[in-house]
XYZ file of N, CA and C in Angstrom:
498
model
N 0.821 -1.194 0.000
C 0.000 0.000 0.000
C 0.864 1.257 0.000
N 1.892 1.294 0.875
C 2.770 2.447 0.957
C 3.548 2.637 -0.349
N 4.016 1.557 -0.953
C 4.765 1.636 -2.220
C 3.875 2.190 -3.327
N 2.602 1.757 -3.344
C 1.683 2.237 -4.371
C 1.425 3.738 -4.186
N 1.254 4.166 -2.939
C 1.028 5.579 -2.648
C 2.247 6.417 -3.050
N 3.453 5.929 -2.709
C 4.677 6.638 -3.103
C 4.774 6.752 -4.617
N 4.417 5.668 -5.294
C 4.463 5.672 -6.756
C 3.491 6.688 -7.321
N 2.290 6.739 -6.793
C 1.281 7.680 -7.263
C 1.706 9.125 -7.004
N 2.431 9.355 -5.922
C 2.880 10.698 -5.575
C 4.260 11.015 -6.142
N 4.805 10.096 -6.936
C 6.138 10.249 -7.532
C 7.227 10.415 -6.476
N 7.106 9.680 -5.397
C 8.090 9.724 -4.323
C 9.047 8.541 -4.375
N 9.042 7.806 -5.457
C 9.856 6.602 -5.553
C 11.257 6.883 -6.055
N 11.637 8.141 -6.191
C 12.972 8.483 -6.668
C 12.883 9.279 -7.946
N 14.026 9.721 -8.420
C 14.025 10.554 -9.623
C 13.670 9.754 -10.870
N 13.115 10.468 -11.841
C 12.837 9.844 -13.126
C 14.161 9.427 -13.744
N 14.143 8.389 -14.566
C 15.364 7.927 -15.205
C 15.891 8.973 -16.193
N 15.028 9.492 -17.048
C 15.423 10.468 -18.064
C 14.412 11.610 -18.058
N 14.910 12.841 -18.003
C 14.006 13.983 -18.029
C 14.777 15.252 -18.348
N 14.045 16.297 -18.687
C 14.627 17.622 -18.894
C 14.247 18.496 -17.722
N 15.178 19.348 -17.327
C 14.918 20.347 -16.297
C 15.570 21.646 -16.753
N 15.111 22.774 -16.219
C 15.726 24.043 -16.620
C 17.234 24.044 -16.348
N 17.971 24.596 -17.281
C 19.422 24.737 -17.155
C 19.703 25.898 -16.200
N 20.646 25.709 -15.303
C 20.989 26.716 -14.290
C 22.459 27.127 -14.428
N 22.798 28.239 -13.835
C 24.171 28.742 -13.877
C 25.162 27.698 -13.362
N 24.789 26.952 -12.323
C 25.712 25.956 -11.764
C 25.963 24.789 -12.719
N 25.170 24.690 -13.799
C 25.376 23.638 -14.800
C 26.438 24.014 -15.837
N 26.818 25.277 -15.891
C 27.704 25.739 -16.965
C 29.031 24.965 -17.033
N 29.678 24.629 -15.921
C 30.899 23.829 -16.051
C 30.661 22.484 -16.757
N 29.533 21.834 -16.470
C 29.216 20.563 -17.137
C 28.925 20.807 -18.618
N 28.217 21.881 -18.905
C 27.920 22.252 -20.288
C 29.221 22.456 -21.055
N 30.139 23.205 -20.467
C 31.402 23.505 -21.136
C 32.242 22.245 -21.365
N 32.212 21.332 -20.421
C 32.942 20.070 -20.600
C 32.433 19.326 -21.823
N 31.118 19.203 -21.953
C 30.529 18.510 -23.098
C 30.777 19.301 -24.375
N 30.558 20.599 -24.323
C 30.732 21.469 -25.489
C 32.146 21.339 -26.052
N 33.130 21.340 -25.178
C 34.532 21.279 -25.611
C 34.917 19.894 -26.124
N 34.241 18.854 -25.636
C 34.489 17.506 -26.152
C 33.908 17.331 -27.549
N 32.804 18.006 -27.810
C 32.056 17.759 -29.035
C 32.396 18.698 -30.189
N 32.854 19.895 -29.896
C 33.029 20.883 -30.954
C 34.461 21.403 -31.027
N 34.969 21.522 -32.225
C 36.290 22.120 -32.446
C 36.260 23.614 -32.151
N 35.093 24.223 -32.304
C 34.918 25.660 -32.064
C 33.755 25.848 -31.085
N 33.994 25.527 -29.812
C 32.903 25.574 -28.827
C 32.471 26.985 -28.471
N 31.223 27.075 -28.015
C 30.747 28.330 -27.453
C 31.536 28.613 -26.182
N 31.642 29.877 -25.838
C 32.353 30.290 -24.625
C 31.416 30.257 -23.414
N 32.020 30.316 -22.256
C 31.250 30.402 -21.014
C 30.337 31.628 -21.043
N 30.871 32.740 -21.559
C 30.089 33.974 -21.626
C 28.840 33.830 -22.482
N 28.942 33.118 -23.577
C 27.763 32.916 -24.434
C 26.689 32.153 -23.671
N 27.077 31.087 -22.984
C 26.079 30.321 -22.223
C 25.474 31.158 -21.097
N 26.287 31.943 -20.420
C 25.753 32.818 -19.357
C 24.777 33.827 -19.941
N 25.105 34.372 -21.106
C 24.191 35.315 -21.761
C 22.870 34.638 -22.125
N 22.935 33.388 -22.585
C 21.701 32.658 -22.934
C 20.800 32.484 -21.717
N 21.406 32.255 -20.560
C 20.618 32.152 -19.330
C 20.051 33.511 -18.943
N 20.861 34.546 -19.069
C 20.446 35.896 -18.685
C 19.324 36.410 -19.590
N 19.462 36.169 -20.886
C 18.480 36.645 -21.870
C 17.120 35.982 -21.660
N 17.155 34.752 -21.157
C 15.893 34.072 -20.894
C 15.451 33.136 -21.997
N 16.397 32.642 -22.790
C 16.039 31.589 -23.736
C 15.486 30.410 -22.958
N 14.889 29.486 -23.660
C 14.395 28.258 -23.058
C 15.576 27.280 -23.020
N 16.257 27.225 -21.890
C 17.492 26.455 -21.724
C 17.207 25.229 -20.869
N 17.623 24.063 -21.349
C 17.266 22.822 -20.672
C 18.459 21.890 -20.518
N 18.475 21.190 -19.393
C 19.464 20.147 -19.121
C 18.780 18.803 -19.317
N 19.469 17.874 -19.959
C 18.969 16.510 -20.135
C 19.635 15.647 -19.068
N 18.816 15.023 -18.235
C 19.282 14.213 -17.116
C 18.929 12.753 -17.375
N 19.919 11.896 -17.231
C 19.703 10.439 -17.378
C 20.245 9.767 -16.123
N 19.374 9.032 -15.459
C 19.759 8.316 -14.241
C 20.502 9.229 -13.261
N 20.008 10.459 -13.138
C 20.578 11.418 -12.201
C 21.832 12.123 -12.696
N 22.284 11.811 -13.913
C 23.503 12.411 -14.461
C 23.172 13.449 -15.525
N 23.902 14.549 -15.526
C 23.784 15.588 -16.543
C 24.451 15.059 -17.805
N 23.670 14.863 -18.884
C 24.236 14.257 -20.090
C 24.053 15.108 -21.345
N 23.324 16.209 -21.249
C 23.135 17.039 -22.430
C 22.448 18.341 -22.094
N 22.392 19.204 -23.093
C 21.769 20.512 -22.912
C 21.257 21.016 -24.250
N 20.315 21.934 -24.153
C 19.783 22.580 -25.349
C 19.508 24.042 -25.020
N 19.812 24.890 -25.993
C 19.476 26.311 -25.929
C 18.438 26.520 -27.022
N 17.251 26.916 -26.615
C 16.107 27.022 -27.515
C 15.531 28.431 -27.428
N 15.425 29.074 -28.565
C 14.789 30.389 -28.632
C 13.379 30.190 -29.176
N 12.393 30.737 -28.475
C 11.009 30.604 -28.926
C 10.364 31.991 -28.942
N 9.832 32.354 -30.108
C 9.152 33.649 -30.246
C 8.206 33.590 -31.430
N 7.103 34.286 -31.319
C 6.077 34.445 -32.362
C 5.817 33.160 -33.159
N 5.594 32.073 -32.430
C 5.198 30.824 -33.070
C 6.324 30.023 -33.690
N 7.576 30.454 -33.490
C 8.716 29.730 -34.043
C 9.726 29.417 -32.942
N 10.319 28.243 -33.045
C 11.411 27.868 -32.146
C 12.667 27.702 -32.985
N 13.785 28.044 -32.394
C 15.075 27.899 -33.063
C 16.009 27.186 -32.097
N 16.451 25.998 -32.480
C 17.424 25.269 -31.665
C 18.784 25.898 -31.952
N 19.287 26.639 -30.989
C 20.549 27.354 -31.156
C 21.748 26.451 -30.875
N 21.582 25.548 -29.916
C 22.657 24.632 -29.560
C 22.016 23.444 -28.854
N 22.355 22.260 -29.304
C 21.887 21.038 -28.652
C 23.044 20.059 -28.687
N 23.315 19.463 -27.547
C 24.486 18.605 -27.478
C 24.287 17.513 -26.426
N 24.779 16.341 -26.756
C 24.703 15.184 -25.871
C 26.124 14.713 -25.585
N 26.405 14.415 -24.333
C 27.709 13.902 -23.922
C 28.102 12.739 -24.835
N 29.331 12.735 -25.357
C 29.727 11.672 -26.279
C 29.640 10.271 -25.676
N 29.758 10.153 -24.359
C 29.652 8.845 -23.709
C 28.242 8.269 -23.807
N 27.258 9.113 -24.112
C 25.863 8.672 -24.172
C 25.333 8.623 -25.601
N 26.169 8.871 -26.572
C 25.725 8.863 -27.962
C 25.680 7.441 -28.510
N 24.895 7.267 -29.559
C 24.780 5.966 -30.206
C 23.885 4.989 -29.474
N 23.070 5.490 -28.551
C 22.197 4.633 -27.745
C 20.732 5.023 -27.866
N 20.428 5.879 -28.844
C 19.056 6.327 -29.026
C 18.664 7.502 -28.147
N 19.580 7.986 -27.319
C 19.248 9.090 -26.415
C 19.098 10.409 -27.153
N 19.847 10.591 -28.233
C 19.718 11.811 -29.015
C 18.312 11.965 -29.562
N 17.757 10.874 -30.046
C 16.392 10.869 -30.570
C 15.395 11.210 -29.459
N 15.603 10.600 -28.287
C 14.731 10.857 -27.143
C 14.846 12.316 -26.698
N 16.069 12.819 -26.630
C 16.324 14.196 -26.218
C 15.646 15.166 -27.181
N 15.845 14.960 -28.473
C 15.231 15.829 -29.478
C 13.710 15.787 -29.367
N 13.154 14.622 -29.160
C 11.694 14.495 -29.009
C 11.193 15.343 -27.838
N 11.905 15.304 -26.722
C 11.524 16.100 -25.548
C 11.625 17.600 -25.847
N 12.659 17.987 -26.581
C 12.826 19.395 -26.949
C 11.659 19.851 -27.824
N 11.232 19.005 -28.753
C 10.105 19.355 -29.622
C 8.807 19.469 -28.829
N 8.656 18.655 -27.811
C 7.482 18.750 -26.933
C 7.485 20.095 -26.211
N 8.650 20.508 -25.729
C 8.766 21.814 -25.066
C 8.400 22.930 -26.036
N 8.918 22.852 -27.263
C 8.612 23.881 -28.267
C 7.103 23.964 -28.512
N 6.450 22.818 -28.620
C 4.992 22.806 -28.820
C 4.270 23.440 -27.632
N 4.720 23.103 -26.419
C 4.095 23.666 -25.208
C 4.256 25.179 -25.146
N 5.296 25.689 -25.803
C 5.531 27.132 -25.837
C 4.902 27.756 -27.089
N 3.970 27.010 -27.693
C 3.171 27.472 -28.830
C 3.957 27.712 -30.111
N 5.051 26.986 -30.282
C 5.783 27.059 -31.549
C 5.073 26.184 -32.577
N 4.920 26.707 -33.775
C 4.338 25.948 -34.887
C 5.406 25.305 -35.750
N 6.639 25.800 -35.630
C 7.747 25.253 -36.406
C 9.040 25.405 -35.613
N 10.008 24.563 -35.975
C 11.321 24.584 -35.342
C 12.362 24.682 -36.444
N 13.359 25.524 -36.223
C 14.454 25.711 -37.171
C 15.771 25.393 -36.473
N 16.764 25.034 -37.256
C 18.112 24.838 -36.738
C 19.112 24.872 -37.887
N 20.360 25.097 -37.532
C 21.470 24.985 -38.475
C 22.317 23.803 -38.032
N 22.880 23.100 -39.013
C 23.750 21.965 -38.719
C 24.841 21.897 -39.779
N 26.018 21.493 -39.348
C 27.119 21.300 -40.299
C 26.798 20.101 -41.192
N 26.964 20.214 -42.489
C 26.771 19.045 -43.363
C 27.730 17.907 -42.996
N 28.897 18.248 -42.460
C 29.873 17.222 -42.077
C 29.450 16.460 -40.820
N 28.470 16.953 -40.091
C 27.959 16.261 -38.900
C 26.862 15.296 -39.359
N 27.297 14.239 -40.005
C 26.352 13.324 -40.657
C 25.407 12.638 -39.674
N 25.898 12.339 -38.465
C 25.022 11.702 -37.471
C 23.876 12.634 -37.093
N 24.177 13.917 -36.878
C 23.130 14.884 -36.531
C 22.186 15.101 -37.706
N 22.726 15.227 -38.894
C 21.877 15.417 -40.082
C 20.896 14.256 -40.202
N 21.381 13.034 -40.012
C 20.513 11.856 -40.108
C 19.457 11.862 -39.006
N 19.847 12.221 -37.796
C 18.893 12.306 -36.680
C 17.768 13.274 -37.013
N 18.121 14.459 -37.504
C 17.112 15.464 -37.812
C 16.209 15.008 -38.958
N 16.772 14.397 -39.973
C 15.958 13.900 -41.097
C 14.998 12.820 -40.614
N 15.482 11.926 -39.775
C 14.623 10.873 -39.214
C 13.483 11.469 -38.399
N 13.754 12.584 -37.730
C 12.729 13.260 -36.914
C 11.745 14.056 -37.770
N 12.010 14.158 -39.072
C 11.081 14.847 -39.958
C 11.513 16.225 -40.412
N 12.693 16.672 -40.008
C 13.179 17.971 -40.446
C 13.447 17.942 -41.950
N 13.210 19.063 -42.590
C 13.440 19.219 -44.032
C 14.454 20.334 -44.257
N 15.286 20.154 -45.270
C 16.248 21.195 -45.636
C 15.492 22.324 -46.322
N 15.682 23.550 -45.809
C 15.021 24.707 -46.425
C 16.012 25.714 -46.971
N 17.301 25.469 -46.719
C 18.287 26.403 -47.235
C 19.681 26.077 -46.766
N 20.589 26.978 -47.096
C 21.985 26.829 -46.718
C 22.531 28.210 -46.370
N 23.315 28.285 -45.309
C 23.992 29.524 -44.946
C 25.463 29.355 -45.318
N 25.908 30.157 -46.270
C 27.294 30.073 -46.750
C 28.259 30.546 -45.660
N 29.337 29.798 -45.515
C 30.437 30.176 -44.608
C 29.959 30.481 -43.183
N 29.054 29.682 -42.676
C 28.411 29.937 -41.384
C 29.293 29.531 -40.198
N 29.936 28.365 -40.305
C 30.710 27.820 -39.193
C 32.209 28.005 -39.417
N 32.963 28.287 -38.338
C 34.421 28.258 -38.480
C 34.868 26.815 -38.737
N 35.924 26.662 -39.516
C 36.457 25.342 -39.826
C 37.967 25.435 -39.968
N 38.635 24.308 -39.896
C 40.093 24.268 -39.978
C 40.602 24.907 -41.263
N 39.861 24.738 -42.360
C 40.284 25.297 -43.651
C 39.517 26.560 -44.010
N 39.030 27.276 -43.001
C 38.322 28.533 -43.245
C 36.926 28.518 -42.670
N 35.949 28.262 -43.507
C 34.545 28.273 -43.084
C 33.815 27.072 -43.688
N 32.754 26.654 -43.001
C 31.888 25.575 -43.493
C 30.461 26.105 -43.570
N 29.769 25.719 -44.622
C 28.372 26.103 -44.765
C 27.531 25.430 -43.685
N 26.332 25.927 -43.487
C 25.355 25.302 -42.594
C 24.129 24.926 -43.398
N 23.599 23.752 -43.128
C 22.288 23.402 -43.651
C 21.262 24.020 -42.724
N 20.232 24.618 -43.284
C 19.134 25.161 -42.490
C 17.983 24.176 -42.622
N 17.537 23.665 -41.483
C 16.467 22.674 -41.455
C 15.268 23.222 -40.703
N 14.097 22.693 -41.061
C 12.854 23.134 -40.430
C 11.939 21.936 -40.213
N 11.151 22.011 -39.162
C 10.150 20.991 -38.866
C 8.834 21.692 -38.559
N 7.789 21.274 -39.243
C 6.438 21.787 -39.001
C 5.835 21.037 -37.832
N 5.588 21.725 -36.732
C 5.024 21.093 -35.537
C 3.509 20.971 -35.583
N 2.882 21.544 -36.606
C 1.418 21.487 -36.678
C 0.931 20.235 -37.391
N 1.848 19.511 -38.050
C 1.430 18.287 -38.741
C 1.255 17.160 -37.743
N 0.511 16.161 -38.115
C 0.231 15.041 -37.216
C 1.480 14.216 -36.907
N 2.461 14.238 -37.806
C 3.657 13.406 -37.605
C 4.658 14.058 -36.660
N 4.503 15.355 -36.388
C 5.465 16.051 -35.508
C 5.181 15.773 -34.049
């Protein structure tokens, strides 16, 4: 009886996987992941500004561990994924798909009808993830990303959240 009551009241412990608001104290963990994943990572100041500005910033928690983050801008019915990253130790296990799905749910709850993002064409795993999730290529930004040999273009992708498949 007590176990059932605890379960109903969600007192049985933390959820295995969930998103929670990103906080200033998370920035060191964010920077660790950011620097592992990107040759040209965002700075600490950029992340602090994202928190200060009031973007929709989220931490992805798995089994009590901080494993990813997303910086999401939402305004006038549109969401823009500015930065989304998963700890490399947790990649290749379907968590990226789960994380992205949760981010899209947040965007819908914030009344976004569509989601946009930029991605490096050379990031084939991310491109495939977004295509599988239903994102469509709507354009290209020339020389958008810094690269070892100068600049790399960005693919601009969009997802319609008003369709039944989103």
